[in-house]
Amino acid sequence: MTLLATRPAAAVRRRIPELLHEPAFRRYWTGQTVSSLGDQITLLVIPLIAVATLHADAAQMGYLSAAGYLPYLLFSLHAGGWADRYGRRRRMMIATDLGRAAALLTVPIAHAAGVLTLTQLYAVVLAVGVLSVFFHVCNPPLFVALVPAERYLSGNALINGSRAATYVAGPGLGGLLVQLLAAPLALVVDAASFLVSALFLRKIDPVEPPPAEKGHSGAAEGLRWIRRDPVIRASLLGTATVNLFTFVIGALFVLYATRELRFSAGLLGAVMAAAAVGTLLGAALTGRLAARIGIGPAFLLGLVLFPAPLLLIPLAGGSVAAAAALLFGAEFLSGVGVMILDISAGTIFAACIPDALRSRVFGAYQAVNYGVRPLGSLLGGLLGSTLGLRPALWIAAVGAVCSALWVLASPIPRMRELPVRPEPAEDASRATAQEPTATR
């Protein structure tokens, strides 16, 4: 009887990815997953608070959205330099988790006291954004300290796979919490998710790369390194271009679907949920796909498959059912593509960027890649108001597909396996290349 009982348990254990058998990575992954779920809840709840509780108008909603993106544009470069100079990245991540939890908790507290204002909501979103910038520039060095090089792909697949799952579960859970509680009280759940993330980060103790030497930790060093490196430079140009044009589409999508295609709110929500389901499939496929065609071709495929289905959006027309079918396909296939792109990009970054520069390079990358997003939204409004919705969507979809041209002439399409890069001169004196180790 005991033997029969242990067989299913053994079978289940064999199905669990090898990295999740490692206690340090499992704790890191669990904290990331819980925090990501809280983020998805907040993406729904914060706008609901602004609209339903504080009666924000369209302009004020625009300011709220800008407050979330502005820190990435303003602080990413300096955050990356500070993280590499300071060196204790895990501690910094714990501090930012605690800070974000505290900032979010001020909203339900102020609501209960009857003093919540839009100004406070702007300040909270801005503070959470600044702290998130520091958290994100510290995250890549911690990942490579926890994951051996030969498992970068599987590690990125696990992180992005759980993130994709939160895309599916988060909005629904957020809506349920808002129905059960007042919208401001639902933010307590996201605050709790940051506390959980901090708790799991406290339980790991990886050997992190040492701080950068003085004189080599400037904020602009990451940009200079990207400019010199053909792989990361092409990756940045490709992903920034696709983000610019997909945010043009994002700015116009709801208006186009409701006004020109006559979608109901429920149908629109179902169409947008198709992208989240696609990301789950993309996360499951990427590892096997990269093993078959190579990590570089997988990146290029993701950079094409992410925007190419979006050509179906301006093509949609006729009956509501026919238009919905095209948009379902566009959102689903685009979700598959974006996950292939994200996982392969994260894997290439982990292998190509030197430890001594990792936070600075990621900060510079993030400043550009996130900085173009509000520009895309503004461009979408301009094109939509001057040319019309459908012509603007055609321009954006074609422009997004053309982003792959940046990558074609780079080494990325020929990159079958992950490269082993030497450390830069500033780290040559300690050229141990930091074999990733952790408490396991």
Short mmCIF file of C-alpha atoms in Angstrom, two decimals:
data_model
loop_
_atom_site.label_atom_id
_atom_site.label_comp_id
_atom_site.label_asym_id
_atom_site.label_seq_id
_atom_site.Cartn_x
_atom_site.Cartn_y
_atom_site.Cartn_z
CA MET A 1 0.00 0.00 0.00
CA THR A 2 2.84 2.35 0.89
CA LEU A 3 4.62 1.56 -2.38
CA LEU A 4 1.47 2.33 -4.37
CA ALA A 5 1.06 5.60 -2.50
CA THR A 6 4.62 6.74 -3.17
CA ARG A 7 4.47 6.11 -6.92
CA PRO A 8 2.11 9.02 -7.71
CA ALA A 9 4.20 11.31 -5.48
CA ALA A 10 7.37 10.28 -7.30
CA ALA A 11 5.68 10.85 -10.66
CA VAL A 12 4.58 14.33 -9.60
CA ARG A 13 8.08 15.13 -8.36
CA ARG A 14 9.59 14.15 -11.70
CA ARG A 15 7.25 16.59 -13.44
CA ILE A 16 8.45 19.49 -11.30
CA PRO A 17 11.20 21.44 -13.12
CA GLU A 18 14.68 20.77 -11.74
CA LEU A 19 15.23 24.37 -10.66
CA LEU A 20 12.20 24.24 -8.38
CA HIS A 21 13.87 21.41 -6.46
CA GLU A 22 16.52 23.95 -5.45
CA PRO A 23 15.34 25.68 -2.24
CA ALA A 24 16.97 29.05 -3.01
CA PHE A 25 15.51 29.37 -6.49
CA ARG A 26 12.13 28.04 -5.33
CA ARG A 27 11.92 30.78 -2.68
CA TYR A 28 12.99 33.44 -5.16
CA TRP A 29 10.46 32.21 -7.75
CA THR A 30 7.65 32.03 -5.18
CA GLY A 31 8.27 35.60 -4.04
CA GLN A 32 8.36 36.85 -7.63
CA THR A 33 5.11 35.04 -8.47
CA VAL A 34 3.20 36.35 -5.47
CA SER A 35 4.44 39.90 -6.09
CA SER A 36 3.47 39.70 -9.77
CA LEU A 37 -0.04 38.60 -8.82
CA GLY A 38 -0.34 41.60 -6.53
CA ASP A 39 0.85 43.88 -9.33
CA GLN A 40 -1.89 42.63 -11.65
CA ILE A 41 -4.49 43.31 -8.98
CA THR A 42 -3.18 46.86 -8.53
CA LEU A 43 -3.21 47.54 -12.28
CA LEU A 44 -6.98 47.14 -12.09
CA VAL A 45 -7.65 48.55 -8.63
CA ILE A 46 -5.73 51.85 -8.82
CA PRO A 47 -7.67 53.12 -11.89
CA LEU A 48 -10.91 51.96 -10.27
CA ILE A 49 -10.10 53.99 -7.15
CA ALA A 50 -9.36 57.03 -9.30
CA VAL A 51 -12.59 56.71 -11.29
CA ALA A 52 -15.13 55.31 -8.83
CA THR A 53 -13.90 56.78 -5.53
CA LEU A 54 -12.16 60.02 -6.55
CA HIS A 55 -14.17 60.75 -9.76
CA ALA A 56 -11.11 61.40 -11.94
CA ASP A 57 -11.66 62.75 -15.46
CA ALA A 58 -9.84 61.70 -18.63
CA ALA A 59 -6.95 64.15 -18.17
CA GLN A 60 -6.42 63.07 -14.57
CA MET A 61 -6.38 59.42 -15.62
CA GLY A 62 -3.67 60.33 -18.13
CA TYR A 63 -1.62 61.94 -15.37
CA LEU A 64 -2.04 58.83 -13.24
CA SER A 65 -0.77 56.59 -16.05
CA ALA A 66 2.19 58.91 -16.68
CA ALA A 67 3.10 58.85 -12.98
CA GLY A 68 3.59 55.09 -13.22
CA TYR A 69 5.95 55.25 -16.23
CA LEU A 70 7.86 58.44 -15.46
CA PRO A 71 10.22 56.91 -12.86
CA TYR A 72 11.55 54.40 -15.41
CA LEU A 73 12.52 57.22 -17.73
CA LEU A 74 13.98 59.47 -15.03
CA PHE A 75 15.67 57.09 -12.62
CA SER A 76 16.63 53.83 -14.36
CA LEU A 77 20.13 54.98 -15.38
CA HIS A 78 21.00 56.29 -11.94
CA ALA A 79 19.41 53.33 -10.17
CA GLY A 80 21.54 50.92 -12.19
CA GLY A 81 24.74 52.81 -11.35
CA TRP A 82 23.83 53.00 -7.68
CA ALA A 83 23.00 49.28 -7.50
CA ASP A 84 26.32 48.26 -9.06
CA ARG A 85 28.21 50.66 -6.80
CA TYR A 86 26.38 49.60 -3.64
CA GLY A 87 26.47 45.89 -4.44
CA ARG A 88 24.05 44.55 -1.81
CA ARG A 89 21.25 44.04 -4.27
CA ARG A 90 19.19 41.51 -2.30
CA ARG A 91 19.01 43.90 0.64
CA MET A 92 17.98 46.71 -1.68
CA MET A 93 15.22 44.54 -3.15
CA ILE A 94 13.92 43.73 0.32
CA ALA A 95 13.94 47.43 1.23
CA THR A 96 12.02 48.36 -1.93
CA ASP A 97 9.45 45.62 -1.26
CA LEU A 98 8.86 47.00 2.22
CA GLY A 99 8.70 50.55 0.88
CA ARG A 100 6.15 49.65 -1.79
CA ALA A 101 4.00 47.85 0.78
CA ALA A 102 4.07 50.90 3.04
CA ALA A 103 3.21 53.28 0.19
CA LEU A 104 0.22 51.20 -0.92
CA LEU A 105 -1.11 50.85 2.64
CA THR A 106 -1.43 54.63 2.91
CA VAL A 107 -4.32 54.48 0.42
CA PRO A 108 -6.77 52.33 2.43
CA ILE A 109 -5.70 54.15 5.60
CA ALA A 110 -6.46 57.56 4.05
CA HIS A 111 -9.71 56.21 2.60
CA ALA A 112 -10.83 54.94 6.01
CA ALA A 113 -10.02 58.35 7.48
CA GLY A 114 -11.95 60.10 4.70
CA VAL A 115 -8.92 62.11 3.47
CA LEU A 116 -7.91 60.22 0.30
CA THR A 117 -7.21 62.56 -2.65
CA LEU A 118 -6.00 62.25 -6.22
CA THR A 119 -2.81 64.02 -5.22
CA GLN A 120 -2.06 61.26 -2.74
CA LEU A 121 -2.85 58.62 -5.36
CA TYR A 122 -0.41 60.29 -7.80
CA ALA A 123 2.24 60.35 -5.07
CA VAL A 124 1.70 56.68 -4.21
CA VAL A 125 1.90 55.58 -7.85
CA LEU A 126 5.05 57.68 -8.33
CA ALA A 127 6.68 56.30 -5.16
CA VAL A 128 5.85 52.70 -6.08
CA GLY A 129 7.28 53.36 -9.55
CA VAL A 130 10.57 54.74 -8.21
CA LEU A 131 10.99 51.81 -5.82
CA SER A 132 10.11 49.37 -8.61
CA VAL A 133 12.89 50.83 -10.76
CA PHE A 134 15.44 50.02 -8.04
CA PHE A 135 13.95 46.57 -7.51
CA HIS A 136 14.11 45.71 -11.22
CA VAL A 137 17.71 46.84 -11.77
CA CYS A 138 18.78 44.66 -8.83
CA ASN A 139 16.86 41.60 -10.02
CA PRO A 140 19.04 40.43 -12.97
CA PRO A 141 22.26 40.10 -10.88
CA LEU A 142 20.33 38.13 -8.27
CA PHE A 143 18.92 35.82 -10.95
CA VAL A 144 22.35 34.93 -12.35
CA ALA A 145 23.68 34.44 -8.82
CA LEU A 146 20.97 31.85 -8.21
CA VAL A 147 20.82 30.08 -11.57
CA PRO A 148 23.68 28.19 -13.27
CA ALA A 149 24.41 29.33 -16.82
CA GLU A 150 23.15 26.11 -18.37
CA ARG A 151 19.74 26.75 -16.77
CA TYR A 152 19.23 30.38 -17.73
CA LEU A 153 16.57 29.43 -20.28
CA SER A 154 14.58 27.21 -17.93
CA GLY A 155 14.87 29.77 -15.15
CA ASN A 156 13.55 32.56 -17.35
CA ALA A 157 10.77 30.27 -18.57
CA LEU A 158 9.69 29.59 -14.99
CA ILE A 159 9.73 33.27 -14.00
CA ASN A 160 7.89 34.40 -17.11
CA GLY A 161 5.52 31.43 -17.03
CA SER A 162 4.32 32.29 -13.54
CA ARG A 163 4.07 35.93 -14.60
CA ALA A 164 1.87 34.85 -17.51
CA ALA A 165 -0.34 32.92 -15.09
CA THR A 166 -0.81 36.08 -13.02
CA TYR A 167 -1.95 37.91 -16.17
CA VAL A 168 -4.81 35.40 -16.34
CA ALA A 169 -5.67 35.25 -12.64
CA GLY A 170 -4.83 38.78 -11.47
CA PRO A 171 -7.55 40.90 -13.12
CA GLY A 172 -10.28 38.44 -12.16
CA LEU A 173 -9.05 38.28 -8.58
CA GLY A 174 -8.81 42.07 -8.49
CA GLY A 175 -12.38 42.42 -9.71
CA LEU A 176 -13.60 39.95 -7.08
CA LEU A 177 -11.75 41.80 -4.31
CA VAL A 178 -13.28 45.09 -5.40
CA GLN A 179 -16.74 43.51 -5.25
CA LEU A 180 -16.13 42.01 -1.82
CA LEU A 181 -14.29 45.03 -0.40
CA ALA A 182 -14.11 48.72 -1.17
CA ALA A 183 -11.59 49.31 -3.97
CA PRO A 184 -9.00 51.00 -1.71
CA LEU A 185 -9.09 48.04 0.69
CA ALA A 186 -8.20 45.69 -2.17
CA LEU A 187 -4.75 47.33 -2.22
CA VAL A 188 -4.04 45.61 1.09
CA VAL A 189 -3.63 42.40 -0.92
CA ASP A 190 -0.92 43.92 -3.12
CA ALA A 191 0.82 45.36 -0.06
CA ALA A 192 0.77 41.87 1.45
CA SER A 193 2.28 40.46 -1.75
CA PHE A 194 5.29 42.76 -1.38
CA LEU A 195 5.71 41.61 2.21
CA VAL A 196 5.66 37.99 1.02
CA SER A 197 8.28 38.81 -1.63
CA ALA A 198 10.50 40.43 1.02
CA LEU A 199 10.08 37.41 3.31
CA PHE A 200 11.20 34.96 0.63
CA LEU A 201 14.13 37.18 -0.37
CA ARG A 202 15.28 37.15 3.26
CA LYS A 203 15.40 33.35 3.13
CA ILE A 204 17.99 33.19 0.34
CA ASP A 205 21.65 34.14 0.53
CA PRO A 206 23.26 34.02 -2.93
CA VAL A 207 26.85 35.04 -3.59
CA GLU A 208 26.29 38.28 -5.49
CA PRO A 209 28.76 39.93 -7.86
CA PRO A 210 31.03 42.37 -5.98
CA PRO A 211 30.40 46.13 -6.19
CA ALA A 212 31.83 47.98 -9.16
CA GLU A 213 35.17 49.69 -8.63
CA LYS A 214 35.12 53.42 -7.96
CA GLY A 215 35.46 55.42 -11.12
CA HIS A 216 33.72 52.72 -13.19
CA SER A 217 30.21 52.93 -11.76
CA GLY A 218 28.83 55.95 -13.60
CA ALA A 219 25.19 55.92 -14.62
CA ALA A 220 26.04 56.32 -18.32
CA GLU A 221 28.41 53.33 -18.35
CA GLY A 222 25.51 50.99 -19.12
CA LEU A 223 24.52 53.01 -22.20
CA ARG A 224 28.11 53.06 -23.43
CA TRP A 225 28.38 49.30 -23.04
CA ILE A 226 25.12 48.75 -24.94
CA ARG A 227 26.34 50.98 -27.75
CA ARG A 228 29.51 48.87 -28.12
CA ASP A 229 27.86 45.44 -27.87
CA PRO A 230 26.17 44.36 -31.14
CA VAL A 231 23.85 41.80 -29.52
CA ILE A 232 22.37 43.94 -26.76
CA ARG A 233 22.35 47.05 -28.97
CA ALA A 234 20.29 45.29 -31.65
CA SER A 235 18.03 43.80 -28.99
CA LEU A 236 17.35 47.24 -27.49
CA LEU A 237 16.63 48.82 -30.87
CA GLY A 238 14.25 45.98 -31.77
CA THR A 239 12.35 45.83 -28.49
CA ALA A 240 12.14 49.62 -28.09
CA THR A 241 10.74 49.95 -31.61
CA VAL A 242 8.14 47.23 -31.10
CA ASN A 243 7.15 48.81 -27.77
CA LEU A 244 6.76 52.23 -29.34
CA PHE A 245 4.35 50.99 -32.00
CA THR A 246 2.44 48.50 -29.83
CA PHE A 247 1.76 51.31 -27.36
CA VAL A 248 0.34 53.32 -30.26
CA ILE A 249 -2.05 50.39 -30.76
CA GLY A 250 -2.73 50.15 -27.04
CA ALA A 251 -3.73 53.81 -26.87
CA LEU A 252 -6.33 53.34 -29.61
CA PHE A 253 -7.46 49.76 -29.12
CA VAL A 254 -10.37 50.24 -26.70
CA LEU A 255 -11.74 53.23 -28.61
CA TYR A 256 -11.45 51.36 -31.94
CA ALA A 257 -13.07 48.18 -30.63
CA THR A 258 -16.00 49.92 -29.00
CA ARG A 259 -16.64 52.72 -31.51
CA GLU A 260 -15.84 51.19 -34.91
CA LEU A 261 -16.30 47.46 -34.22
CA ARG A 262 -19.23 47.93 -31.79
CA PHE A 263 -17.85 45.57 -29.13
CA SER A 264 -19.58 45.40 -25.77
CA ALA A 265 -17.53 45.76 -22.60
CA GLY A 266 -17.84 42.04 -21.91
CA LEU A 267 -16.70 41.05 -25.40
CA LEU A 268 -13.80 43.49 -25.21
CA GLY A 269 -12.68 41.98 -21.90
CA ALA A 270 -12.84 38.47 -23.35
CA VAL A 271 -10.76 39.52 -26.37
CA MET A 272 -8.11 41.09 -24.16
CA ALA A 273 -8.02 37.99 -21.95
CA ALA A 274 -7.01 35.94 -25.01
CA ALA A 275 -3.56 37.57 -24.87
CA ALA A 276 -3.05 36.33 -21.32
CA VAL A 277 -3.92 32.77 -22.37
CA GLY A 278 -1.48 33.10 -25.26
CA THR A 279 1.32 34.08 -22.87
CA LEU A 280 0.79 30.83 -20.95
CA LEU A 281 1.22 28.82 -24.14
CA GLY A 282 4.26 30.88 -25.14
CA ALA A 283 5.92 30.26 -21.79
CA ALA A 284 5.34 26.51 -22.13
CA LEU A 285 6.71 26.37 -25.70
CA THR A 286 9.77 28.60 -25.52
CA GLY A 287 12.19 26.15 -23.93
CA ARG A 288 11.59 23.42 -26.51
CA LEU A 289 11.50 25.95 -29.33
CA ALA A 290 14.85 27.48 -28.36
CA ALA A 291 16.39 24.02 -28.01
CA ARG A 292 15.26 23.16 -31.53
CA ILE A 293 16.05 26.35 -33.48
CA GLY A 294 18.52 28.13 -31.17
CA ILE A 295 18.14 30.97 -28.66
CA GLY A 296 18.89 33.75 -31.18
CA PRO A 297 16.39 32.57 -33.82
CA ALA A 298 13.82 32.16 -31.00
CA PHE A 299 14.36 35.82 -30.06
CA LEU A 300 13.89 36.88 -33.69
CA LEU A 301 10.78 34.71 -34.01
CA GLY A 302 9.30 36.32 -30.89
CA LEU A 303 10.08 39.78 -32.23
CA VAL A 304 8.08 38.91 -35.36
CA LEU A 305 5.30 36.83 -33.80
CA PHE A 306 4.55 39.44 -31.15
CA PRO A 307 3.55 42.25 -33.57
CA ALA A 308 2.64 40.37 -36.79
CA PRO A 309 -0.80 39.19 -35.57
CA LEU A 310 -1.64 42.79 -34.71
CA LEU A 311 -2.08 43.39 -38.46
CA LEU A 312 -5.41 41.62 -38.00
CA ILE A 313 -6.68 44.48 -35.82
CA PRO A 314 -7.07 47.15 -38.53
CA LEU A 315 -8.12 44.38 -40.92
CA ALA A 316 -11.13 43.53 -38.73
CA GLY A 317 -14.56 44.56 -39.97
CA GLY A 318 -17.96 43.29 -41.03
CA SER A 319 -20.09 41.63 -38.38
CA VAL A 320 -19.23 41.83 -34.70
CA ALA A 321 -18.65 38.06 -34.65
CA ALA A 322 -16.22 38.18 -37.59
CA ALA A 323 -14.31 41.12 -36.12
CA ALA A 324 -14.17 39.41 -32.72
CA ALA A 325 -12.73 36.25 -34.28
CA LEU A 326 -9.90 38.25 -35.88
CA LEU A 327 -9.15 40.14 -32.68
CA PHE A 328 -9.21 36.94 -30.61
CA GLY A 329 -6.61 35.49 -32.97
CA ALA A 330 -4.54 38.66 -32.92
CA GLU A 331 -4.44 38.90 -29.13
CA PHE A 332 -3.81 35.18 -28.57
CA LEU A 333 -0.98 34.84 -31.10
CA SER A 334 0.57 38.11 -29.98
CA GLY A 335 0.55 36.79 -26.40
CA VAL A 336 2.43 33.69 -27.55
CA GLY A 337 4.97 35.87 -29.35
CA VAL A 338 5.61 38.30 -26.53
CA MET A 339 6.40 35.46 -24.13
CA ILE A 340 8.85 33.85 -26.59
CA LEU A 341 10.47 37.26 -26.95
CA ASP A 342 10.65 37.97 -23.22
CA ILE A 343 12.06 34.58 -22.22
CA SER A 344 14.67 34.42 -24.98
CA ALA A 345 15.67 38.06 -24.35
CA GLY A 346 16.08 37.49 -20.62
CA THR A 347 18.20 34.42 -21.31
CA ILE A 348 20.46 36.27 -23.76
CA PHE A 349 20.88 39.16 -21.32
CA ALA A 350 21.83 36.80 -18.50
CA ALA A 351 24.56 35.24 -20.65
CA CYS A 352 25.89 38.33 -22.43
CA ILE A 353 25.98 41.10 -19.83
CA PRO A 354 29.02 41.09 -17.48
CA ASP A 355 28.29 40.79 -13.78
CA ALA A 356 30.13 44.02 -12.95
CA LEU A 357 27.86 46.00 -15.28
CA ARG A 358 24.63 44.07 -15.04
CA SER A 359 22.52 46.58 -13.09
CA ARG A 360 23.81 49.55 -15.08
CA VAL A 361 23.16 47.86 -18.42
CA PHE A 362 19.70 46.76 -17.33
CA GLY A 363 18.96 50.26 -16.02
CA ALA A 364 19.99 51.82 -19.32
CA TYR A 365 17.99 49.24 -21.26
CA GLN A 366 14.97 49.84 -19.07
CA ALA A 367 15.22 53.64 -19.42
CA VAL A 368 14.96 53.40 -23.20
CA ASN A 369 12.59 50.43 -23.44
CA TYR A 370 10.13 51.86 -20.92
CA GLY A 371 10.76 55.47 -21.91
CA VAL A 372 9.31 54.96 -25.40
CA ARG A 373 6.01 53.65 -24.01
CA PRO A 374 4.42 56.97 -23.04
CA LEU A 375 5.78 58.39 -26.31
CA GLY A 376 3.91 55.61 -28.13
CA SER A 377 0.70 56.47 -26.31
CA LEU A 378 1.07 60.16 -27.23
CA LEU A 379 1.86 59.25 -30.83
CA GLY A 380 -1.22 57.04 -30.92
CA GLY A 381 -3.42 59.91 -29.84
CA LEU A 382 -1.86 62.19 -32.44
CA LEU A 383 -2.18 59.70 -35.31
CA GLY A 384 -5.67 58.64 -34.33
CA SER A 385 -6.96 62.21 -34.13
CA THR A 386 -5.35 63.37 -37.39
CA LEU A 387 -5.54 60.27 -39.65
CA GLY A 388 -8.37 58.28 -38.09
CA LEU A 389 -8.30 55.14 -36.00
CA ARG A 390 -7.92 52.49 -38.70
CA PRO A 391 -5.11 54.23 -40.67
CA ALA A 392 -3.24 54.88 -37.41
CA LEU A 393 -3.54 51.21 -36.46
CA TRP A 394 -2.22 50.15 -39.88
CA ILE A 395 0.82 52.42 -39.49
CA ALA A 396 1.48 51.13 -35.98
CA ALA A 397 1.11 47.44 -36.89
CA VAL A 398 3.41 47.72 -39.90
CA GLY A 399 5.94 49.75 -37.90
CA ALA A 400 5.94 47.13 -35.13
CA VAL A 401 6.61 44.30 -37.59
CA CYS A 402 9.52 46.28 -39.07
CA SER A 403 11.22 46.30 -35.65
CA ALA A 404 12.74 42.93 -36.55
CA LEU A 405 14.88 44.66 -39.20
CA TRP A 406 17.15 45.97 -36.43
CA VAL A 407 18.01 42.39 -35.47
CA LEU A 408 18.51 40.81 -38.90
CA ALA A 409 21.94 42.36 -39.44
CA SER A 410 23.13 41.55 -35.91
CA PRO A 411 24.71 38.31 -34.60
CA ILE A 412 21.41 37.32 -32.95
CA PRO A 413 19.89 35.24 -35.83
CA ARG A 414 23.09 33.11 -35.89
CA MET A 415 23.20 32.62 -32.12
CA ARG A 416 22.34 28.95 -31.68
CA GLU A 417 23.78 28.65 -28.19
CA LEU A 418 24.42 31.12 -25.40
CA PRO A 419 27.79 32.87 -25.72
CA VAL A 420 30.38 33.01 -22.96
CA ARG A 421 31.50 36.61 -22.66
CA PRO A 422 34.71 37.80 -20.94
CA GLU A 423 34.34 40.37 -18.20
CA PRO A 424 35.21 43.97 -19.14
CA ALA A 425 38.51 45.57 -18.19
CA GLU A 426 37.17 47.00 -14.93
CA ASP A 427 36.52 43.47 -13.70
CA ALA A 428 39.55 41.76 -15.22
CA SER A 429 41.55 41.87 -12.01
CA ARG A 430 38.98 39.61 -10.40
CA ALA A 431 38.20 37.61 -13.54
CA THR A 432 36.59 34.79 -11.67
CA ALA A 433 33.46 35.33 -13.80
CA GLN A 434 31.53 34.70 -10.58
CA GLU A 435 30.36 31.12 -10.81
CA PRO A 436 26.74 31.48 -9.61
CA THR A 437 26.28 29.82 -6.23
CA ALA A 438 23.63 30.04 -3.57
CA THR A 439 22.45 28.46 -0.38
CA ARG A 440 20.51 25.48 -1.65
#
